[in-house]
Tab-separated table of C-alpha atoms and ligand atoms in Angstrom:
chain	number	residue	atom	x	y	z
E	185	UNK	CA	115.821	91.115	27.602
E	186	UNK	CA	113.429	88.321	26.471
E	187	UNK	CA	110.303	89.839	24.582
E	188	UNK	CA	106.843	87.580	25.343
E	189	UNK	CA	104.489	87.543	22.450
E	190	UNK	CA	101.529	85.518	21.387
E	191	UNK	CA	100.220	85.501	17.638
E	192	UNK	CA	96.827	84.453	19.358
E	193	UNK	CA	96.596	88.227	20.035
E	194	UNK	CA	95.005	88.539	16.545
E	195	UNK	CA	91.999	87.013	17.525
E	196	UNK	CA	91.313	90.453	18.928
E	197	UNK	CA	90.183	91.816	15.970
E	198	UNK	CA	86.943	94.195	16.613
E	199	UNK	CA	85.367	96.085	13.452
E	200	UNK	CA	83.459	98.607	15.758
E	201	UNK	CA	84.154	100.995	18.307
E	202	UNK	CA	81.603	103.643	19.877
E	203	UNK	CA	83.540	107.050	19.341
E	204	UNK	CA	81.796	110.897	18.888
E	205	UNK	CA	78.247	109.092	18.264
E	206	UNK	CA	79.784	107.275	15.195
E	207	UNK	CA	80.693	102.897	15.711
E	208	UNK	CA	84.448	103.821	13.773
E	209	UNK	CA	87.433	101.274	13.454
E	210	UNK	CA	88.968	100.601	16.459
E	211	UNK	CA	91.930	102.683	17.372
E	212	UNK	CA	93.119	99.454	19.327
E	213	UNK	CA	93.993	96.946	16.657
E	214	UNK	CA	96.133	94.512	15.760
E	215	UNK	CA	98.459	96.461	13.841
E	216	UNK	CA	99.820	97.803	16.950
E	217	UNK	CA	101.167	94.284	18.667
E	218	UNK	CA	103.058	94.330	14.695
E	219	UNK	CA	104.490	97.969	14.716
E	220	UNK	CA	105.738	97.551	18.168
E	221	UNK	CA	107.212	93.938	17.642
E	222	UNK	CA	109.074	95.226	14.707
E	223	UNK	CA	110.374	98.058	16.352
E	224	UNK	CA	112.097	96.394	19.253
E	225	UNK	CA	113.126	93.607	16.806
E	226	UNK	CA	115.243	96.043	15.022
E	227	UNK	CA	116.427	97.918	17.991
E	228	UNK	CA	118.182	94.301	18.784
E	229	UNK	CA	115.390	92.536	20.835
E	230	UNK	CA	115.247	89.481	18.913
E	231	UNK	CA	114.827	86.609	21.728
E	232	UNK	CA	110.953	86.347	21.167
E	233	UNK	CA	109.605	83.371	22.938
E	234	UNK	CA	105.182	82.563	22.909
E	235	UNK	CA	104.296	82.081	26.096
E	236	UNK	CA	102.991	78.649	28.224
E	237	UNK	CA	99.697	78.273	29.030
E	238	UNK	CA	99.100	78.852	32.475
E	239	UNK	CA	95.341	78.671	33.648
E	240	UNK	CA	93.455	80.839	35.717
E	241	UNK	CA	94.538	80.509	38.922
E	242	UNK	CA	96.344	83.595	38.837
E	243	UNK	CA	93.660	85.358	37.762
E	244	UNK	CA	91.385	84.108	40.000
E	245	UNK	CA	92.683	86.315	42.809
E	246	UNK	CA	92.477	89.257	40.894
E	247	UNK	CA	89.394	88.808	39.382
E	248	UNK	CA	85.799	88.069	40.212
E	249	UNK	CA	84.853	84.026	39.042
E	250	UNK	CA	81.541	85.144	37.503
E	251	UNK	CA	82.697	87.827	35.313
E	252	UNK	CA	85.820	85.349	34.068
E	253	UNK	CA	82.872	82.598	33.180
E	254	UNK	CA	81.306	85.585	31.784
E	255	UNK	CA	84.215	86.941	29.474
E	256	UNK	CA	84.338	83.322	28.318
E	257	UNK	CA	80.304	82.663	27.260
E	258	UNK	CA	79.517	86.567	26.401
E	259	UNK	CA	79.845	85.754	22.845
E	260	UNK	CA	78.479	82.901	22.176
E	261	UNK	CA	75.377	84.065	24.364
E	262	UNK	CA	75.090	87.289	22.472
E	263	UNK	CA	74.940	85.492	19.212
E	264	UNK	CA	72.357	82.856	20.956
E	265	UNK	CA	70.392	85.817	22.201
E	266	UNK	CA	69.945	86.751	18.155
E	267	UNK	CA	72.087	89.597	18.391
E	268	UNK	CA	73.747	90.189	14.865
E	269	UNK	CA	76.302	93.230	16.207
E	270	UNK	CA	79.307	93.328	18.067
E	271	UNK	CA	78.671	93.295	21.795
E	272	UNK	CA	77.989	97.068	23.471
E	273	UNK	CA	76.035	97.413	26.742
E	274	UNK	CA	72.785	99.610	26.603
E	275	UNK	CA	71.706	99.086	30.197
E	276	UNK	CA	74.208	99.647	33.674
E	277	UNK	CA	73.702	99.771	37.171
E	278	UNK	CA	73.605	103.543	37.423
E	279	UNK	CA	73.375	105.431	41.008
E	280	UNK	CA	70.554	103.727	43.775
E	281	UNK	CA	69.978	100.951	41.084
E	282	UNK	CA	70.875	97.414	42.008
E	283	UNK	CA	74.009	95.423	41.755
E	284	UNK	CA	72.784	92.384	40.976
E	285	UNK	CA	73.750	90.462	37.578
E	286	UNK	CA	70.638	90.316	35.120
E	287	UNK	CA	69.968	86.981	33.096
E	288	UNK	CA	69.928	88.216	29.897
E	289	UNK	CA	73.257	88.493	27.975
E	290	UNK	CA	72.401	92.477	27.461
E	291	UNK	CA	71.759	93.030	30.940
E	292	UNK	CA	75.083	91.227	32.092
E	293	UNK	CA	77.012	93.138	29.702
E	294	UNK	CA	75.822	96.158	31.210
E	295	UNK	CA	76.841	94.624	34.606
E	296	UNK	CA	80.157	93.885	34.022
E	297	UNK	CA	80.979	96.791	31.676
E	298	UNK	CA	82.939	100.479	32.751
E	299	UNK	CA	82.589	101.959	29.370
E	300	UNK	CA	80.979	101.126	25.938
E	301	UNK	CA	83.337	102.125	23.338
E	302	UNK	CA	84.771	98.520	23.705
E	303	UNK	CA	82.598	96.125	21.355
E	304	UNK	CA	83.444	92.644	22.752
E	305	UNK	CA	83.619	89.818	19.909
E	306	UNK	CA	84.044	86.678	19.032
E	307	UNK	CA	87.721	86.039	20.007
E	308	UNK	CA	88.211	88.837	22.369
E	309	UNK	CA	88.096	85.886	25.408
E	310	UNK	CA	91.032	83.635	23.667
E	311	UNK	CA	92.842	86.521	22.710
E	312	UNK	CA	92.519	88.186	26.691
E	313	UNK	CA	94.021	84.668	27.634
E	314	UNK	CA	96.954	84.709	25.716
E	315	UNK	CA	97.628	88.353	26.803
E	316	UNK	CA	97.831	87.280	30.147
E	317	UNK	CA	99.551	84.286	29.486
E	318	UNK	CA	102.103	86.729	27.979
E	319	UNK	CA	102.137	88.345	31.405
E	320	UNK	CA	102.817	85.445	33.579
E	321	UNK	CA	105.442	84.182	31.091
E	322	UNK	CA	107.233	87.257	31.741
E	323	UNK	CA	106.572	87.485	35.471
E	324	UNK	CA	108.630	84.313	35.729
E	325	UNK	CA	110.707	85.036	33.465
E	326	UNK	CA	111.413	87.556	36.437
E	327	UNK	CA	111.377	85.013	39.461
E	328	UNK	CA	113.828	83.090	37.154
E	329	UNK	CA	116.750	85.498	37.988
E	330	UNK	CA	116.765	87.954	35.303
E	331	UNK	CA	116.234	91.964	35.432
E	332	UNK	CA	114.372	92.364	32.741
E	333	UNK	CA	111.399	90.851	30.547
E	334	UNK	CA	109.113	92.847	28.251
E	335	UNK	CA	105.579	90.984	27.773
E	336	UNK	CA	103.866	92.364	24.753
E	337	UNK	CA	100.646	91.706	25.904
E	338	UNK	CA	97.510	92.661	23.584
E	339	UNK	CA	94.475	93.604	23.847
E	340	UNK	CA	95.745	96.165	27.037
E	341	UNK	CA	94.557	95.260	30.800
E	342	UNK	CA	94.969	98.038	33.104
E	343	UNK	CA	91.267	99.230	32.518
E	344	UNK	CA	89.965	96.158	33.634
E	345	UNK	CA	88.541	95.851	37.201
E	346	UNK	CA	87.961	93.061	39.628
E	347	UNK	CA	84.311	92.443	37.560
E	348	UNK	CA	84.710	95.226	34.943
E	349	UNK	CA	85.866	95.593	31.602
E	350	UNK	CA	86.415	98.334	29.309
E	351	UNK	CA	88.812	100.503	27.350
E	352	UNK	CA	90.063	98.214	25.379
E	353	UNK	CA	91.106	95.824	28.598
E	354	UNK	CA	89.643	92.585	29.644
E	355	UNK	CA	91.879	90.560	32.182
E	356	UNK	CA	94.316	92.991	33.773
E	357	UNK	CA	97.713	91.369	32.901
E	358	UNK	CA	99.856	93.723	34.906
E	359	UNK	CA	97.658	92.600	37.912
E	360	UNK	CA	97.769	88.613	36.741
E	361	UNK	CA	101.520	89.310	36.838
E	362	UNK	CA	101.923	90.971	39.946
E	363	UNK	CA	99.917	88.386	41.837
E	364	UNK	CA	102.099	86.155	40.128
E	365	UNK	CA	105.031	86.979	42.103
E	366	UNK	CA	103.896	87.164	44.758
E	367	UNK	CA	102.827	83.866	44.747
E	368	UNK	CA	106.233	82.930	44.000
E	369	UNK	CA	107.208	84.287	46.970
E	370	UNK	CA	108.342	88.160	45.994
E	371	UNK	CA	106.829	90.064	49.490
E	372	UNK	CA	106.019	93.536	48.221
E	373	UNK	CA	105.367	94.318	44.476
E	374	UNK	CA	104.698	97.699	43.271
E	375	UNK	CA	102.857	98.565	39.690
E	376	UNK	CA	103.837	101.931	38.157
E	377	UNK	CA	101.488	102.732	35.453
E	378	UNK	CA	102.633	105.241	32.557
E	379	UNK	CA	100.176	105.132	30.074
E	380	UNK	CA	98.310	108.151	29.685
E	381	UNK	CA	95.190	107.136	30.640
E	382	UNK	CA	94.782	106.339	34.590
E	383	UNK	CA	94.808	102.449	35.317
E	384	UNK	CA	91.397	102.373	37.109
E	385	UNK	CA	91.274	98.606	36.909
E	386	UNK	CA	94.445	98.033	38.487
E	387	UNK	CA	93.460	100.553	40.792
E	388	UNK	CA	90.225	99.005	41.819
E	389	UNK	CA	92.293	95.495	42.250
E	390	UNK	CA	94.707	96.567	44.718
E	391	UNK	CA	92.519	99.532	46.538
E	392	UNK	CA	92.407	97.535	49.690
E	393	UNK	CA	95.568	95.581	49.524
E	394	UNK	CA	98.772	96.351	51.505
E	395	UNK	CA	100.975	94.392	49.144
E	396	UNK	CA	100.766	95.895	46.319
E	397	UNK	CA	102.196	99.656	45.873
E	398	UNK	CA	100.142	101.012	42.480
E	399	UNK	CA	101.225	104.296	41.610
E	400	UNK	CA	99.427	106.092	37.751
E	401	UNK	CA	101.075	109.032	35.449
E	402	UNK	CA	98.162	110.030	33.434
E	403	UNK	CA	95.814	113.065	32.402
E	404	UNK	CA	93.483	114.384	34.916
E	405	UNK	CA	89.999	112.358	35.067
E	406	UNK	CA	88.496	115.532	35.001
E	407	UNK	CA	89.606	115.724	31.384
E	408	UNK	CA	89.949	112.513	30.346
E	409	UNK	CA	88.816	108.656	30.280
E	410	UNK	CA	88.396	106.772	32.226
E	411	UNK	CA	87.083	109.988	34.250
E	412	UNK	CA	85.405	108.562	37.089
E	413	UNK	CA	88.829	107.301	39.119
E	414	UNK	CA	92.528	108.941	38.821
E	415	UNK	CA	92.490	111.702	41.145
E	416	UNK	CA	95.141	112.566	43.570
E	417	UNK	CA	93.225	111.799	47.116
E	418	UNK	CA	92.806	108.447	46.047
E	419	UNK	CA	95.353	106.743	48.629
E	420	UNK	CA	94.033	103.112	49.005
E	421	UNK	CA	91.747	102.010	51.550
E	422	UNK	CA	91.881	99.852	54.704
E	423	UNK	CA	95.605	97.590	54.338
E	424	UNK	CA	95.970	99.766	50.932
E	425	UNK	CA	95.593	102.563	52.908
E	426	UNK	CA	98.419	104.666	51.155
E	427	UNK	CA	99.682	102.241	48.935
E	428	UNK	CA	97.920	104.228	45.995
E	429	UNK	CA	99.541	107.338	44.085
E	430	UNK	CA	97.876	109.237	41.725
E	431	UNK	CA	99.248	111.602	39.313
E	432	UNK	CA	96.963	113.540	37.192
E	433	UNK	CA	98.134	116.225	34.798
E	434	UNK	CA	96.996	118.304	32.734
E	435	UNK	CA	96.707	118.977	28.953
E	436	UNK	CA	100.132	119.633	27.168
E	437	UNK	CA	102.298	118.220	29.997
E	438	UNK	CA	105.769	117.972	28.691
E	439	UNK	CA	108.289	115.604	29.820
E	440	UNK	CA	109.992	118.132	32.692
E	441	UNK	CA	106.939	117.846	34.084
E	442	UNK	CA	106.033	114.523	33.533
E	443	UNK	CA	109.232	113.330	34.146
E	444	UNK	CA	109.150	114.738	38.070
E	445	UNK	CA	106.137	113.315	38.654
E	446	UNK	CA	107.758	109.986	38.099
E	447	UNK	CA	110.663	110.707	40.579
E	448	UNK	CA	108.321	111.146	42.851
E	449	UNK	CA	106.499	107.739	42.323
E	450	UNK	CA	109.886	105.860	42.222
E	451	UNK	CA	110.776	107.389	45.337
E	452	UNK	CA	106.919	106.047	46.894
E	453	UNK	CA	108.233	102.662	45.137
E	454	UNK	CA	111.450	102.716	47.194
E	455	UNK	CA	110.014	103.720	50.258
E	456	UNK	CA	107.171	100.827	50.196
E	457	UNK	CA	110.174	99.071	49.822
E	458	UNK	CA	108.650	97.003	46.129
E	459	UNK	CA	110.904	94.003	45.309
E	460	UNK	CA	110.496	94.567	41.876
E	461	UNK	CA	108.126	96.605	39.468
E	462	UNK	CA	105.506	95.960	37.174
E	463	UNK	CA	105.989	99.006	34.469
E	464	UNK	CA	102.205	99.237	33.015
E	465	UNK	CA	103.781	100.483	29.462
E	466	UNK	CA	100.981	102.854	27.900
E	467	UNK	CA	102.795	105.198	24.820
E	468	UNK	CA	100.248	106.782	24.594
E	469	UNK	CA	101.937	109.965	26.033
E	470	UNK	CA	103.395	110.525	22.746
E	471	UNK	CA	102.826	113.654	21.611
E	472	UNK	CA	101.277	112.293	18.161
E	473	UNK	CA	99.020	109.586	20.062
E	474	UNK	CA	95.724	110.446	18.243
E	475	UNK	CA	93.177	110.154	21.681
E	476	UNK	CA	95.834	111.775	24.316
E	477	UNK	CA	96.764	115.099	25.297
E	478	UNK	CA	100.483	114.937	26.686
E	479	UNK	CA	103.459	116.210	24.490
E	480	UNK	CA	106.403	113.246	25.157
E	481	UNK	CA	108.827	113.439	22.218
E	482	UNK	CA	110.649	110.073	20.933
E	483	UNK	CA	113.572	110.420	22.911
E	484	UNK	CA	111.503	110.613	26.504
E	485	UNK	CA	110.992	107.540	26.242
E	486	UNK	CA	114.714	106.488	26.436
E	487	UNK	CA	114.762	109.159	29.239
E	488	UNK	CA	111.600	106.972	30.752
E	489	UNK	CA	113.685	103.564	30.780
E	490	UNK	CA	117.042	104.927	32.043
E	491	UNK	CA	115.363	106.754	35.426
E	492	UNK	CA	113.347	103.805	36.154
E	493	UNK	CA	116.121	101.292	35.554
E	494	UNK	CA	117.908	103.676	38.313
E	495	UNK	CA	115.214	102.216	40.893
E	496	UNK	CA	117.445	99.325	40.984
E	497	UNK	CA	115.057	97.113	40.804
E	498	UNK	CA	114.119	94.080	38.552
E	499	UNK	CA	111.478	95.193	36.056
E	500	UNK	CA	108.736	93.150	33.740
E	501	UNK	CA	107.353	95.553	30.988
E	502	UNK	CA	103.812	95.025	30.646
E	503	UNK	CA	102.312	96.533	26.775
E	504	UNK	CA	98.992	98.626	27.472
E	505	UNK	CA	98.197	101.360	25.283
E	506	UNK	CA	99.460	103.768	22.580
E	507	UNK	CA	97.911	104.209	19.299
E	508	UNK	CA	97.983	106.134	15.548
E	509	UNK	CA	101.526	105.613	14.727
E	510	UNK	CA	103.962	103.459	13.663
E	511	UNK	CA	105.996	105.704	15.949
E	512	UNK	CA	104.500	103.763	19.131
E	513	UNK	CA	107.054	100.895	18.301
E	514	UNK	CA	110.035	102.890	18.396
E	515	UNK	CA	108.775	104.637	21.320
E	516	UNK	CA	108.415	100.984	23.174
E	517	UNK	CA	111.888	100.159	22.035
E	518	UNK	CA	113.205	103.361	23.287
E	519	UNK	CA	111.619	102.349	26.883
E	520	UNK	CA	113.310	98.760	27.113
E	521	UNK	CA	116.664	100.393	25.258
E	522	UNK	CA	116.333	102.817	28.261
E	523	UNK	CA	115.790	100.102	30.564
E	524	UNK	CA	118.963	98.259	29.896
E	525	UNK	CA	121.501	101.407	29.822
E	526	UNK	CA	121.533	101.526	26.258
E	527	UNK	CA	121.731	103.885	23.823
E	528	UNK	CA	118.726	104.357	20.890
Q	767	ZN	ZN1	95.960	104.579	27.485
């Protein structure tokens, strides 16, 4: 399958991130676009095209105009504002305050923010745009006729909202590309989210939407970021209404486990009757991921690929988390090795 990757990802290069009361390196860098482009290089994936610039009109009907406009300025309004830090929120529109978006560039960032361990900087914006350039390059890369297309989008996009960013994710590419085909005329698209962490901006995207399945493997919000979304009696809303599946689990979950819980969401897929999936590829399952607490060995993730390539259905890979290891490539690799019937 044709791999979609963009060097520009490296503009995404933060120095800070908000973790145990301590502003650490980040544990998304981009060191982990590099170990997982090696690793599927060497496991035989070797067409790797850049992607075409596409504009925002996709992304326009996923996301809110003002908080696009402000992804683009933050930045350079921070710096204007005589900021000298990387850009964390100190102010948010908690319970009975009011949604309205503040004039000052600290306020805003509090607006439009879902966490705060995410310092946005100066390239974050160009690098989110050729992430989800990545995305729509492999979407059509889909519509074109093929099966398969991995997009190896970085920074990640399944944490960010309709107006919300966070955890690592600024324009939801998995979401970009989904609306993509539709627009090219697909009728029902489902997105099946592994990572370990629950896609809570994909969710929020497609709550209220009837055609769009989204169905999330990850650990239980009780336990885990992002927390506030991800549990099980979250079914969608008005034309969503039951075109959302959650799956949390808990601490230690090992693939038998894991692995029926996603037998269960294909089978949700199949019965919404999806004309092709959008596989929201988080490794971070791996039993060595340093911030996650599921137990999937190496070979899962072959596993992973194979029972999903069973759906029948075309399928564009979408990168979103992982971390720690070099391991993560291998893991990715095993996924689209899976994928394809092949062997590791
Ligand atoms: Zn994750």
């Amino acid at each position: 399958m044709r791999v979609f990757y963009s060097e520009d990802h490296k503009l995404r290069d933060a120095k800070t991130e908000l973790h145990g009361g301590l502003l650490v390196t980040p544990f998304e860098g981009p060191f982990r676009a590099e170990w997982i482009l090696e690793a599927v290089q060497k496991a035989g994936f070797t067409d790797v095209v850049a992607p075409e610039n596409h504009g925002l009109e996709t992304a326009l009907k996923v996301h809110d105009a003002g908080y696009l406009t402000f992804l683009e300025t933050c930045w350079d309004r921070w710096v204007a504002a005589g900021f000298e830090g990387e850009v964390i929120p100190t102010a948010f529109p908690y319970r009975r305050a009011r949604q309205r978006v503040p004039n000052h560039i600290d306020g805003a960032v509090g607006y439009y923010a879902n966490s705060v361990e995410t310092s946005l900087t100066k390239g974050t914006y160009a690098a989110a745009i050729s992430s989800m350039n990545v995305a729509i390059s492999g979407a059509d890369r889909l519509h074109a006729g093929n099966r398969f297309a991995f997009s190896l989008c970085r920074p990640p996009g399944h944490h960010a909202g309709i107006d919300l960013y966070g955890g690592y994710c600024f324009i939801n590419n998995a979401a970009v590309a989904a609306q993509r085909l539709r627009d090219r005329g697909a009728g029902r698209i489902a997105i099946l989210d592994v990572d370990f962490h629950h896609g809570n901006g994909t969710q929020d995207i497609f709550y209220r939407r009837g055609d769009v399945f989204f169905a999330s493997l990850h650990g239980d919000p009780a336990d885990a970021f992002p927390y506030f979304l991800g549990y099980a009696d979250e079914t969608g809303e008005g034309e969503g209404k039951g075109c959302n599946a959650n799956y949390p689990m808990q601490s230690g979950t090992p693939w038998d486990v894991w692995s029926a819980a996603l037998a269960d969401a294909l089978g949700r897929i199949k019965a919404f009757g999806a004309e092709a999936i959008v596989l929201s590829l988080g490794v971070d399952t791996f039993e060595q991921d340093p911030i996650s607490f599921f137990k999937l060995k190496s070979p899962d993730f072959l596993g992973m690929g194979r029972m999903i390539a069973e759906s029948g259905l075309p399928v564009l890979t979408v990168m979103e988390g992982g971390y720690g290891v070099p391991d993560i490539g291998l893991n990715v690799a095993n996924v689209l090795l899976g994928l394809e019937g092949r062997e590791a």
